[in-house]
Tab-separated table of C-alpha atoms in Angstrom:
chain	number	residue	atom	x	y	z
A	1	UNK	CA	-8.690	-17.379	-36.191
A	2	UNK	CA	-12.482	-16.669	-35.609
A	3	UNK	CA	-14.380	-18.342	-38.214
A	4	UNK	CA	-16.628	-15.389	-39.622
A	5	UNK	CA	-19.087	-18.045	-40.776
A	6	UNK	CA	-19.699	-19.124	-37.517
A	7	UNK	CA	-21.393	-15.936	-36.091
A	8	UNK	CA	-24.347	-16.575	-33.470
A	9	UNK	CA	-27.687	-15.509	-34.621
A	10	UNK	CA	-28.469	-14.241	-31.243
A	11	UNK	CA	-25.477	-12.984	-28.951
A	12	UNK	CA	-24.750	-14.269	-25.580
A	13	UNK	CA	-23.775	-12.204	-22.601
A	14	UNK	CA	-21.581	-14.024	-19.900
A	15	UNK	CA	-23.739	-13.569	-16.948
A	16	UNK	CA	-22.542	-10.769	-14.586
A	17	UNK	CA	-25.498	-11.755	-12.262
A	18	UNK	CA	-28.366	-14.089	-13.191
A	19	UNK	CA	-31.865	-12.849	-12.540
A	20	UNK	CA	-32.662	-12.616	-15.952
A	21	UNK	CA	-32.168	-15.928	-17.290
A	22	UNK	CA	-33.423	-17.258	-13.938
A	23	UNK	CA	-36.736	-15.254	-14.096
A	24	UNK	CA	-37.245	-16.415	-17.651
A	25	UNK	CA	-37.310	-19.763	-16.078
A	26	UNK	CA	-39.338	-18.871	-13.379
A	27	UNK	CA	-42.281	-18.002	-15.711
A	28	UNK	CA	-42.823	-21.492	-16.253
A	29	UNK	CA	-42.269	-22.720	-12.714
A	30	UNK	CA	-44.689	-20.578	-11.301
A	31	UNK	CA	-48.450	-20.641	-11.815
A	32	UNK	CA	-50.333	-20.256	-8.707
A	33	UNK	CA	-49.542	-19.370	-4.894
A	34	UNK	CA	-49.052	-23.078	-4.198
A	35	UNK	CA	-45.735	-22.827	-6.234
A	36	UNK	CA	-44.291	-20.044	-4.017
A	37	UNK	CA	-42.086	-19.198	-2.726
A	38	UNK	CA	-39.204	-20.344	-4.255
A	39	UNK	CA	-35.937	-20.158	-2.340
A	40	UNK	CA	-33.065	-21.074	-4.399
A	41	UNK	CA	-28.951	-20.503	-4.332
A	42	UNK	CA	-26.441	-20.684	-6.965
A	43	UNK	CA	-22.833	-21.218	-6.463
A	44	UNK	CA	-21.021	-19.687	-9.689
A	45	UNK	CA	-18.516	-17.627	-11.546
A	46	UNK	CA	-19.581	-14.132	-13.054
A	47	UNK	CA	-18.068	-11.876	-15.394
A	48	UNK	CA	-17.672	-7.769	-15.217
A	49	UNK	CA	-15.349	-6.542	-17.425
A	50	UNK	CA	-13.484	-4.073	-14.837
A	51	UNK	CA	-10.562	-1.889	-16.154
A	52	UNK	CA	-8.960	-1.451	-13.030
A	53	UNK	CA	-8.545	-4.645	-10.817
A	54	UNK	CA	-6.883	-5.991	-7.615
A	55	UNK	CA	-6.463	-9.675	-6.512
A	56	UNK	CA	-9.933	-10.617	-4.719
A	57	UNK	CA	-11.007	-7.196	-4.326
A	58	UNK	CA	-11.857	-6.232	-7.918
A	59	UNK	CA	-11.414	-8.980	-10.702
A	60	UNK	CA	-13.235	-9.365	-13.858
A	61	UNK	CA	-14.103	-12.648	-12.947
A	62	UNK	CA	-14.865	-13.663	-9.621
A	63	UNK	CA	-16.638	-16.586	-7.861
A	64	UNK	CA	-19.877	-15.943	-5.774
A	65	UNK	CA	-23.158	-17.109	-4.180
A	66	UNK	CA	-26.213	-15.658	-5.643
A	67	UNK	CA	-29.762	-16.416	-4.038
A	68	UNK	CA	-32.999	-15.729	-6.131
A	69	UNK	CA	-36.145	-15.958	-4.381
A	70	UNK	CA	-39.760	-15.679	-5.595
A	71	UNK	CA	-42.363	-14.829	-3.336
A	72	UNK	CA	-46.366	-13.767	-3.323
A	73	UNK	CA	-46.278	-11.052	-1.504
A	74	UNK	CA	-44.367	-7.724	-0.825
A	75	UNK	CA	-44.242	-8.288	2.467
A	76	UNK	CA	-42.741	-11.956	2.349
A	77	UNK	CA	-39.944	-10.835	0.013
A	78	UNK	CA	-39.050	-7.729	1.990
A	79	UNK	CA	-38.639	-9.983	4.904
A	80	UNK	CA	-36.670	-12.525	3.153
A	81	UNK	CA	-34.356	-9.862	1.874
A	82	UNK	CA	-33.881	-8.791	5.501
A	83	UNK	CA	-33.344	-12.269	6.879
A	84	UNK	CA	-30.522	-12.990	4.570
A	85	UNK	CA	-28.972	-9.648	5.366
A	86	UNK	CA	-28.781	-11.088	8.655
A	87	UNK	CA	-27.415	-14.091	7.597
A	88	UNK	CA	-24.549	-12.196	5.984
A	89	UNK	CA	-24.237	-10.401	8.843
A	90	UNK	CA	-23.762	-13.114	11.273
A	91	UNK	CA	-21.442	-14.943	8.759
A	92	UNK	CA	-19.118	-12.264	8.821
A	93	UNK	CA	-19.179	-11.202	12.432
A	94	UNK	CA	-19.219	-14.802	13.914
A	95	UNK	CA	-17.068	-16.618	11.302
A	96	UNK	CA	-14.910	-14.264	10.034
A	97	UNK	CA	-14.537	-12.001	12.966
A	98	UNK	CA	-15.331	-8.806	10.724
A	99	UNK	CA	-17.598	-6.227	12.569
A	100	UNK	CA	-20.206	-5.176	10.172
A	101	UNK	CA	-22.695	-2.071	10.164
A	102	UNK	CA	-25.984	-3.094	8.718
A	103	UNK	CA	-27.476	-0.651	6.372
A	104	UNK	CA	-29.732	0.339	3.425
A	105	UNK	CA	-28.049	1.624	0.024
A	106	UNK	CA	-29.201	5.218	-1.218
A	107	UNK	CA	-31.149	5.006	-4.312
A	108	UNK	CA	-27.769	5.951	-6.132
A	109	UNK	CA	-25.925	2.984	-4.832
A	110	UNK	CA	-28.845	0.405	-4.918
A	111	UNK	CA	-28.417	-2.567	-7.439
A	112	UNK	CA	-29.368	-1.877	-10.674
A	113	UNK	CA	-33.332	-3.224	-10.690
A	114	UNK	CA	-33.766	-3.046	-6.738
A	115	UNK	CA	-36.103	-1.140	-4.858
A	116	UNK	CA	-33.885	-1.680	-1.894
A	117	UNK	CA	-30.706	-2.912	-1.284
A	118	UNK	CA	-29.429	-3.947	2.380
A	119	UNK	CA	-25.606	-3.813	2.591
A	120	UNK	CA	-22.946	-4.881	5.220
A	121	UNK	CA	-20.078	-2.591	5.281
A	122	UNK	CA	-16.810	-3.084	7.132
A	123	UNK	CA	-13.897	-1.189	7.622
A	124	UNK	CA	-10.324	-1.783	6.613
A	125	UNK	CA	-7.243	-1.298	8.518
A	126	UNK	CA	-6.450	1.597	6.388
A	127	UNK	CA	-9.883	3.481	6.977
A	128	UNK	CA	-11.614	2.701	3.534
A	129	UNK	CA	-14.766	0.984	3.879
A	130	UNK	CA	-15.848	-2.106	2.144
A	131	UNK	CA	-19.190	-3.461	0.984
A	132	UNK	CA	-19.101	-7.304	2.033
A	133	UNK	CA	-22.365	-8.356	1.024
A	134	UNK	CA	-25.779	-7.127	-0.558
A	135	UNK	CA	-29.435	-8.216	-0.243
A	136	UNK	CA	-31.758	-6.836	-2.297
A	137	UNK	CA	-35.666	-6.269	-2.453
A	138	UNK	CA	-36.429	-6.431	-6.207
A	139	UNK	CA	-40.282	-5.486	-5.778
A	140	UNK	CA	-41.665	-7.212	-9.216
A	141	UNK	CA	-39.584	-5.600	-11.529
A	142	UNK	CA	-38.109	-8.695	-12.865
A	143	UNK	CA	-41.722	-10.497	-12.804
A	144	UNK	CA	-42.921	-7.801	-15.100
A	145	UNK	CA	-39.940	-7.550	-17.331
A	146	UNK	CA	-40.324	-11.544	-17.671
A	147	UNK	CA	-44.244	-11.640	-17.313
A	148	UNK	CA	-44.238	-14.166	-14.430
A	149	UNK	CA	-47.647	-13.957	-12.814
A	150	UNK	CA	-49.429	-16.132	-10.427
A	151	UNK	CA	-53.003	-17.083	-9.300
A	152	UNK	CA	-53.152	-15.890	-5.665
A	153	UNK	CA	-55.971	-17.855	-3.187
A	154	UNK	CA	-58.570	-15.306	-3.887
A	155	UNK	CA	-57.895	-16.164	-7.956
A	156	UNK	CA	-56.472	-12.969	-8.982
A	157	UNK	CA	-53.661	-12.722	-11.226
A	158	UNK	CA	-50.454	-10.502	-9.857
A	159	UNK	CA	-46.871	-10.325	-10.510
A	160	UNK	CA	-44.470	-12.288	-8.510
A	161	UNK	CA	-42.184	-10.406	-5.960
A	162	UNK	CA	-38.339	-11.152	-5.597
A	163	UNK	CA	-35.123	-10.861	-3.547
A	164	UNK	CA	-31.413	-11.539	-4.757
A	165	UNK	CA	-28.375	-11.507	-2.607
A	166	UNK	CA	-24.918	-12.288	-2.976
A	167	UNK	CA	-21.465	-12.383	-1.576
A	168	UNK	CA	-18.324	-13.165	-3.207
A	169	UNK	CA	-14.359	-14.034	-3.251
A	170	UNK	CA	-14.154	-10.292	-2.822
A	171	UNK	CA	-14.644	-10.736	1.101
A	172	UNK	CA	-11.328	-12.930	1.076
A	173	UNK	CA	-9.820	-9.132	0.509
A	174	UNK	CA	-11.878	-7.735	3.326
A	175	UNK	CA	-10.395	-10.644	5.489
A	176	UNK	CA	-6.995	-9.823	4.798
A	177	UNK	CA	-7.374	-6.081	5.438
A	178	UNK	CA	-9.194	-6.362	8.335
A	179	UNK	CA	-6.811	-8.662	10.621
A	180	UNK	CA	-3.560	-9.083	8.854
A	181	UNK	CA	-0.143	-7.510	9.873
A	182	UNK	CA	3.394	-6.535	8.640
A	183	UNK	CA	4.265	-9.962	9.506
A	184	UNK	CA	1.423	-11.332	6.997
A	185	UNK	CA	-1.998	-12.844	7.217
A	186	UNK	CA	-3.876	-13.589	10.361
A	187	UNK	CA	-6.677	-15.847	9.933
A	188	UNK	CA	-9.528	-16.369	12.475
A	189	UNK	CA	-9.507	-20.124	13.491
A	190	UNK	CA	-13.239	-20.448	12.297
A	191	UNK	CA	-11.777	-20.369	8.673
A	192	UNK	CA	-8.312	-20.957	8.603
A	193	UNK	CA	-7.387	-24.304	6.397
A	194	UNK	CA	-5.722	-25.643	9.054
A	195	UNK	CA	-5.960	-24.262	12.850
A	196	UNK	CA	-2.819	-25.622	14.154
A	197	UNK	CA	0.546	-26.639	12.883
A	198	UNK	CA	3.024	-28.650	14.791
A	199	UNK	CA	6.905	-28.192	13.829
A	200	UNK	CA	9.314	-30.691	15.445
A	201	UNK	CA	12.902	-29.226	16.250
A	202	UNK	CA	15.564	-32.168	16.107
A	203	UNK	CA	19.116	-32.876	15.392
A	204	UNK	CA	19.056	-36.508	14.771
A	205	UNK	CA	16.772	-39.038	13.145
A	206	UNK	CA	16.145	-40.783	16.280
A	207	UNK	CA	14.919	-37.331	17.871
A	208	UNK	CA	12.337	-36.671	15.042
A	209	UNK	CA	10.871	-40.507	15.447
A	210	UNK	CA	10.748	-39.878	19.119
A	211	UNK	CA	8.953	-36.208	18.540
A	212	UNK	CA	6.794	-37.692	15.836
A	213	UNK	CA	5.138	-40.622	18.227
A	214	UNK	CA	4.638	-37.916	20.685
A	215	UNK	CA	3.117	-35.372	18.216
A	216	UNK	CA	0.831	-38.163	16.683
A	217	UNK	CA	-0.803	-38.392	20.276
A	218	UNK	CA	-1.567	-34.937	20.112
A	219	UNK	CA	-2.648	-34.686	16.685
A	220	UNK	CA	-5.193	-37.406	17.797
A	221	UNK	CA	-6.569	-35.635	20.624
A	222	UNK	CA	-7.063	-32.217	18.703
A	223	UNK	CA	-8.573	-33.713	15.909
A	224	UNK	CA	-10.696	-35.364	18.472
A	225	UNK	CA	-12.139	-32.111	19.480
A	226	UNK	CA	-12.612	-31.244	15.604
A	227	UNK	CA	-9.745	-28.938	15.306
A	228	UNK	CA	-7.644	-29.139	12.128
A	229	UNK	CA	-3.899	-30.098	12.452
A	230	UNK	CA	-0.735	-29.951	10.029
A	231	UNK	CA	2.424	-31.873	11.189
A	232	UNK	CA	5.188	-30.358	9.253
A	233	UNK	CA	8.028	-32.645	9.537
A	234	UNK	CA	9.611	-32.129	5.985
A	235	UNK	CA	13.566	-32.559	6.585
A	236	UNK	CA	13.806	-30.002	3.785
A	237	UNK	CA	13.483	-27.074	5.625
A	238	UNK	CA	14.830	-25.608	9.060
A	239	UNK	CA	12.269	-24.806	11.847
A	240	UNK	CA	13.020	-21.118	11.721
A	241	UNK	CA	11.986	-21.403	7.976
A	242	UNK	CA	8.827	-23.228	8.933
A	243	UNK	CA	7.630	-20.659	11.806
A	244	UNK	CA	8.493	-17.657	9.123
A	245	UNK	CA	6.307	-19.673	6.827
A	246	UNK	CA	3.185	-20.379	9.069
A	247	UNK	CA	3.408	-16.981	10.466
A	248	UNK	CA	3.076	-15.695	7.050
A	249	UNK	CA	0.192	-17.833	6.291
A	250	UNK	CA	-1.246	-16.552	9.376
A	251	UNK	CA	-1.954	-20.200	10.815
A	252	UNK	CA	-3.897	-19.358	14.216
A	253	UNK	CA	-1.601	-21.671	16.683
A	254	UNK	CA	1.742	-22.957	16.290
A	255	UNK	CA	2.938	-25.758	18.184
A	256	UNK	CA	6.897	-26.448	18.628
A	257	UNK	CA	8.300	-29.516	20.374
A	258	UNK	CA	11.866	-30.336	20.726
A	259	UNK	CA	14.094	-33.115	22.688
A	260	UNK	CA	13.880	-31.135	26.168
A	261	UNK	CA	10.069	-30.546	25.847
A	262	UNK	CA	9.908	-34.572	25.262
A	263	UNK	CA	12.157	-34.906	28.499
A	264	UNK	CA	10.016	-32.266	30.408
A	265	UNK	CA	6.483	-33.088	29.055
A	266	UNK	CA	6.238	-29.725	27.867
A	267	UNK	CA	5.346	-27.905	24.315
A	268	UNK	CA	5.713	-24.453	22.909
A	269	UNK	CA	2.579	-22.810	22.049
A	270	UNK	CA	2.563	-19.526	19.861
A	271	UNK	CA	-0.653	-17.799	18.801
A	272	UNK	CA	-0.582	-15.723	15.609
A	273	UNK	CA	-2.671	-13.057	16.692
A	274	UNK	CA	-0.595	-11.301	19.446
A	275	UNK	CA	2.605	-13.344	18.711
A	276	UNK	CA	2.988	-14.350	22.140
A	277	UNK	CA	4.511	-17.838	23.051
A	278	UNK	CA	4.598	-19.660	26.361
A	279	UNK	CA	5.689	-23.346	27.297
A	280	UNK	CA	2.964	-25.278	28.603
A	281	UNK	CA	2.272	-29.063	29.696
A	282	UNK	CA	1.562	-31.950	26.978
A	283	UNK	CA	-1.030	-32.818	29.649
A	284	UNK	CA	-4.333	-31.624	28.641
A	285	UNK	CA	-2.783	-29.674	25.573
A	286	UNK	CA	-5.980	-30.229	23.443
A	287	UNK	CA	-8.290	-28.595	25.944
A	288	UNK	CA	-5.918	-25.695	26.087
A	289	UNK	CA	-5.804	-25.071	22.467
A	290	UNK	CA	-9.289	-25.403	22.021
A	291	UNK	CA	-9.927	-22.617	24.587
A	292	UNK	CA	-7.247	-20.562	22.911
A	293	UNK	CA	-8.586	-20.962	19.389
A	294	UNK	CA	-11.880	-19.588	20.753
A	295	UNK	CA	-9.955	-16.740	22.586
A	296	UNK	CA	-8.086	-15.885	19.289
A	297	UNK	CA	-11.518	-15.762	17.222
A	298	UNK	CA	-13.015	-13.090	19.744
A	299	UNK	CA	-9.957	-11.165	20.128
A	300	UNK	CA	-9.632	-10.642	16.441
A	301	UNK	CA	-13.228	-9.358	16.159
A	302	UNK	CA	-12.875	-7.244	19.635
A	303	UNK	CA	-9.810	-5.812	18.039
A	304	UNK	CA	-11.328	-5.129	14.659
A	305	UNK	CA	-14.527	-3.947	16.395
A	306	UNK	CA	-12.775	-1.351	18.446
A	307	UNK	CA	-10.829	-0.027	15.587
A	308	UNK	CA	-13.875	0.416	13.783
A	309	UNK	CA	-15.988	1.933	16.425
A	310	UNK	CA	-13.048	4.753	16.755
A	311	UNK	CA	-13.472	5.352	13.230
A	312	UNK	CA	-16.897	6.412	13.127
A	313	UNK	CA	-16.701	10.252	13.356
A	314	UNK	CA	-19.639	12.384	13.666
A	315	UNK	CA	-19.121	15.704	11.945
A	316	UNK	CA	-21.627	18.887	11.924
A	317	UNK	CA	-19.690	20.907	9.144
A	318	UNK	CA	-18.325	20.266	5.626
A	319	UNK	CA	-15.012	21.547	7.001
A	320	UNK	CA	-15.354	19.321	9.328
A	321	UNK	CA	-16.049	16.283	7.031
A	322	UNK	CA	-13.358	17.014	4.568
A	323	UNK	CA	-10.874	17.384	7.595
A	324	UNK	CA	-11.835	13.754	9.159
A	325	UNK	CA	-11.681	12.273	5.711
A	326	UNK	CA	-8.257	13.580	4.708
A	327	UNK	CA	-6.580	13.059	8.399
A	328	UNK	CA	-8.522	10.587	10.448
A	329	UNK	CA	-10.333	8.404	8.011
A	330	UNK	CA	-12.959	5.835	8.300
A	331	UNK	CA	-16.583	6.091	8.814
A	332	UNK	CA	-17.980	9.850	8.610
A	333	UNK	CA	-21.338	10.098	10.411
A	334	UNK	CA	-23.359	13.390	8.858
A	335	UNK	CA	-26.339	14.736	8.299
A	336	UNK	CA	-27.667	14.393	4.510
A	337	UNK	CA	-30.494	16.063	2.833
A	338	UNK	CA	-31.690	12.675	1.114
A	339	UNK	CA	-30.873	13.825	-2.488
A	340	UNK	CA	-28.803	12.042	-5.033
A	341	UNK	CA	-27.403	15.519	-6.393
A	342	UNK	CA	-26.042	16.255	-2.955
A	343	UNK	CA	-24.575	12.642	-2.778
A	344	UNK	CA	-23.068	13.169	-6.208
A	345	UNK	CA	-21.776	16.857	-5.083
A	346	UNK	CA	-19.879	15.208	-1.942
A	347	UNK	CA	-18.447	12.351	-4.123
A	348	UNK	CA	-16.934	14.866	-6.608
A	349	UNK	CA	-15.657	17.001	-3.725
A	350	UNK	CA	-14.368	14.512	-1.360
A	351	UNK	CA	-14.229	11.291	-3.224
A	352	UNK	CA	-16.423	9.827	-0.251
A	353	UNK	CA	-19.293	7.793	-1.196
A	354	UNK	CA	-22.446	7.498	0.965
A	355	UNK	CA	-22.087	3.805	2.492
A	356	UNK	CA	-25.240	3.365	3.917
A	357	UNK	CA	-28.176	4.521	5.894
A	358	UNK	CA	-27.421	2.579	9.351
A	359	UNK	CA	-30.532	0.422	9.980
A	360	UNK	CA	-30.269	1.457	13.743
A	361	UNK	CA	-29.699	5.325	12.875
A	362	UNK	CA	-31.561	7.307	15.540
A	363	UNK	CA	-33.966	10.146	14.641
A	364	UNK	CA	-32.399	13.466	15.192
A	365	UNK	CA	-33.165	16.775	13.673
A	366	UNK	CA	-30.356	18.223	11.985
A	367	UNK	CA	-29.246	19.804	8.748
A	368	UNK	CA	-27.373	18.612	5.792
A	369	UNK	CA	-23.203	19.095	5.604
A	370	UNK	CA	-23.323	20.145	2.378
A	371	UNK	CA	-26.365	22.261	1.519
A	372	UNK	CA	-27.805	22.985	5.096
A	373	UNK	CA	-31.243	21.417	4.209
A	374	UNK	CA	-33.256	19.877	7.130
A	375	UNK	CA	-32.431	16.365	7.787
A	376	UNK	CA	-33.891	13.535	10.368
A	377	UNK	CA	-30.899	11.215	10.689
A	378	UNK	CA	-27.211	10.527	10.112
A	379	UNK	CA	-25.972	8.431	7.401
A	380	UNK	CA	-22.473	7.148	6.998
A	381	UNK	CA	-19.945	8.419	4.060
A	382	UNK	CA	-16.498	7.233	3.656
A	383	UNK	CA	-13.730	6.665	0.934
A	384	UNK	CA	-14.352	2.943	-0.428
A	385	UNK	CA	-12.885	0.160	-1.958
B	1	UNK	CA	11.979	-17.841	3.078
B	2	UNK	CA	12.167	-14.434	2.377
B	3	UNK	CA	9.288	-12.356	4.387
B	4	UNK	CA	10.024	-8.851	4.401
B	5	UNK	CA	6.541	-7.270	3.509
B	6	UNK	CA	6.384	-4.046	2.762
B	7	UNK	CA	4.839	-2.383	5.854
B	8	UNK	CA	1.291	-1.277	6.215
B	9	UNK	CA	2.192	2.236	7.217
B	10	UNK	CA	4.572	2.660	4.162
B	11	UNK	CA	2.442	1.485	1.593
B	12	UNK	CA	-0.987	-0.171	2.558
B	13	UNK	CA	-1.577	-0.981	-0.964
B	14	UNK	CA	1.659	-2.265	-1.564
B	15	UNK	CA	1.641	-4.357	1.633
B	16	UNK	CA	-1.888	-5.961	0.535
B	17	UNK	CA	-0.922	-6.593	-2.941
B	18	UNK	CA	2.473	-8.632	-1.561
B	19	UNK	CA	0.714	-10.438	0.847
B	20	UNK	CA	-1.784	-11.915	-1.526
B	21	UNK	CA	1.314	-13.268	-3.302
B	22	UNK	CA	3.590	-14.165	-0.438
B	23	UNK	CA	0.998	-16.334	1.406
B	24	UNK	CA	0.216	-18.026	-1.798
B	25	UNK	CA	-3.386	-17.058	-1.813
B	26	UNK	CA	-3.714	-15.723	-5.488
B	27	UNK	CA	-1.804	-14.492	-8.523
B	28	UNK	CA	-2.452	-12.631	-11.522
B	29	UNK	CA	-3.202	-14.901	-14.699
B	30	UNK	CA	-2.216	-14.526	-18.426
B	31	UNK	CA	-5.885	-12.736	-18.914
B	32	UNK	CA	-5.625	-9.036	-17.603
B	33	UNK	CA	-7.773	-8.827	-14.383
B	34	UNK	CA	-8.437	-12.553	-13.978
B	35	UNK	CA	-6.933	-14.193	-11.037
B	36	UNK	CA	-5.661	-17.387	-10.285
B	37	UNK	CA	-6.817	-18.830	-6.870
B	38	UNK	CA	-4.188	-20.688	-5.555
B	39	UNK	CA	-4.618	-23.808	-3.187
B	40	UNK	CA	-4.104	-21.751	-0.019
B	41	UNK	CA	-6.601	-19.285	-0.892
B	42	UNK	CA	-8.857	-21.571	-2.266
B	43	UNK	CA	-9.160	-23.508	0.853
B	44	UNK	CA	-9.995	-20.321	2.728
B	45	UNK	CA	-13.072	-19.936	-0.085
B	46	UNK	CA	-14.094	-23.559	0.693
B	47	UNK	CA	-14.490	-22.610	4.572
B	48	UNK	CA	-16.414	-19.742	3.694
B	49	UNK	CA	-18.584	-21.614	1.313
B	50	UNK	CA	-19.115	-24.350	3.528
B	51	UNK	CA	-20.480	-22.285	6.415
B	52	UNK	CA	-22.632	-20.205	4.336
B	53	UNK	CA	-23.941	-23.206	2.473
B	54	UNK	CA	-25.010	-24.506	5.857
B	55	UNK	CA	-26.707	-21.295	6.697
B	56	UNK	CA	-28.455	-21.088	3.357
B	57	UNK	CA	-30.006	-24.466	3.607
B	58	UNK	CA	-30.704	-23.801	7.597
B	59	UNK	CA	-32.759	-21.002	6.312
B	60	UNK	CA	-34.874	-23.318	4.066
B	61	UNK	CA	-32.708	-22.887	0.582
B	62	UNK	CA	-31.783	-25.163	-2.285
B	63	UNK	CA	-28.823	-25.089	-4.655
B	64	UNK	CA	-29.519	-25.153	-8.447
B	65	UNK	CA	-27.679	-24.275	-11.597
B	66	UNK	CA	-28.148	-22.076	-14.500
B	67	UNK	CA	-26.280	-21.569	-17.615
B	68	UNK	CA	-23.138	-19.269	-17.919
B	69	UNK	CA	-24.464	-17.685	-21.010
B	70	UNK	CA	-27.410	-15.265	-21.165
B	71	UNK	CA	-29.259	-14.309	-24.438
B	72	UNK	CA	-28.514	-10.792	-24.960
B	73	UNK	CA	-32.088	-9.910	-25.651
B	74	UNK	CA	-32.736	-10.650	-21.927
B	75	UNK	CA	-30.903	-7.848	-20.851
B	76	UNK	CA	-32.864	-5.128	-22.220
B	77	UNK	CA	-35.882	-6.428	-20.560
B	78	UNK	CA	-35.438	-4.694	-17.191
B	79	UNK	CA	-34.422	-1.111	-18.027
B	80	UNK	CA	-32.454	-0.119	-15.190
B	81	UNK	CA	-30.796	-3.732	-15.132
B	82	UNK	CA	-29.267	-3.359	-18.562
B	83	UNK	CA	-28.135	0.248	-17.913
B	84	UNK	CA	-26.292	-1.036	-14.742
B	85	UNK	CA	-24.416	-3.620	-16.163
B	86	UNK	CA	-24.246	-2.787	-19.906
B	87	UNK	CA	-20.496	-1.314	-19.259
B	88	UNK	CA	-18.892	-4.313	-18.431
B	89	UNK	CA	-20.644	-6.977	-20.171
B	90	UNK	CA	-18.345	-9.559	-21.851
B	91	UNK	CA	-20.327	-10.555	-25.105
B	92	UNK	CA	-19.868	-14.369	-26.883
B	93	UNK	CA	-20.215	-13.406	-31.074
B	94	UNK	CA	-19.160	-16.774	-32.468
B	95	UNK	CA	-18.656	-20.267	-31.610
B	96	UNK	CA	-15.709	-21.588	-33.781
B	97	UNK	CA	-12.272	-21.097	-35.077
B	98	UNK	CA	-10.396	-22.039	-38.146
B	99	UNK	CA	-7.159	-22.254	-39.182
B	100	UNK	CA	-5.905	-19.241	-41.092
B	101	UNK	CA	-3.477	-19.528	-44.103
B	102	UNK	CA	-0.809	-18.004	-42.312
B	103	UNK	CA	-1.233	-20.549	-39.250
B	104	UNK	CA	-2.404	-17.908	-36.587
């Protein structure tokens, strides 16, 4: 039991995010403009006591990285927040094959303490949006709270400007709900723990050893191209079991080799994204696989982008708004009067939240779908994870 | 191996939960709301970490590490910050256990 005599003099919070403790240290690290900028990141776990949790998507403890930077000017800090927003976009699109809408959060949805929150928003297969990463321009709020001042070139004392930015293990949930299918996980080659699995098909020990010799050559050629390979020669499981297992685990490319392939110099190649199979020559198989992996990576992105683009719907009335949300789902592009009250009201009435004000939203005169008040651009609403 | 995932059109949410478990990515733990990330799921996270870390360093950032625990008073220094996180904060109040007479 808890020893009541061992009570902490000052209670401690398990970090939900680290701005406070970091800016408390920055006070002693920063005296003059020569000490700036500070461009730091930490990989850590954090705890936020969530009541309704789901694996990866919302857990009381999660893993993340949190960047915390300090700058001499507002412009520089804002540029940093935008730069990391772009880094997250590149990562999500080029690495995870998840198409992104880059936007800014409304005041209501901003990070607690931020002047501006940039977000990357993704669309899941069920038509719900998912915030996949955020980058915040914090202004001088934390410098003021922790009294972090610096002497400028001109000799004046000013508060330091800040950013913070983070992505979490939640991205794995986004990955699953962007690409996977009824047969299981589908992984983009760029982040598959192994990109190729090779399964031998044999009846006797001799056949297995002959196949294994050939597979060793192929594996080596693949690894020389930087492709990760797993050879599953376990005798405890049948090939059919292995096929199902790797399909479920989303391994991008499966190679299978039997005695006849050995005779003919062929190999069976199956791609996870389309489930297509074909027999190809063992000759130059490494180049074939390399090309196929790139094709799968691109195909997954294109497929997800097509789905996403088909699920951005412009609406011009609240009736239409509710109708699309109910039946078609996805992002709803609508005029909004810019107030938190209207945003809240829409949320109460429809459960849709304002996902972001897209950075590329064009100027367009219109009227708010709820209040009829004037608006200058469309914003995106959706139900969200 | 038994695949038989619930299909997405049947029940998307159930499909997701089953997939995470069957693909051996993660599972629930003894602590409600906290997950165990299993080796295959963690391997995916490591790939993500490696690429992000590379991108951060390429843009001039360095890694460091701060403590897990933060003095409670720090949180009230930035008004909107405390308001945003207060409702989900776990608090450490004691630093020792002792044996109770009934052994609990």
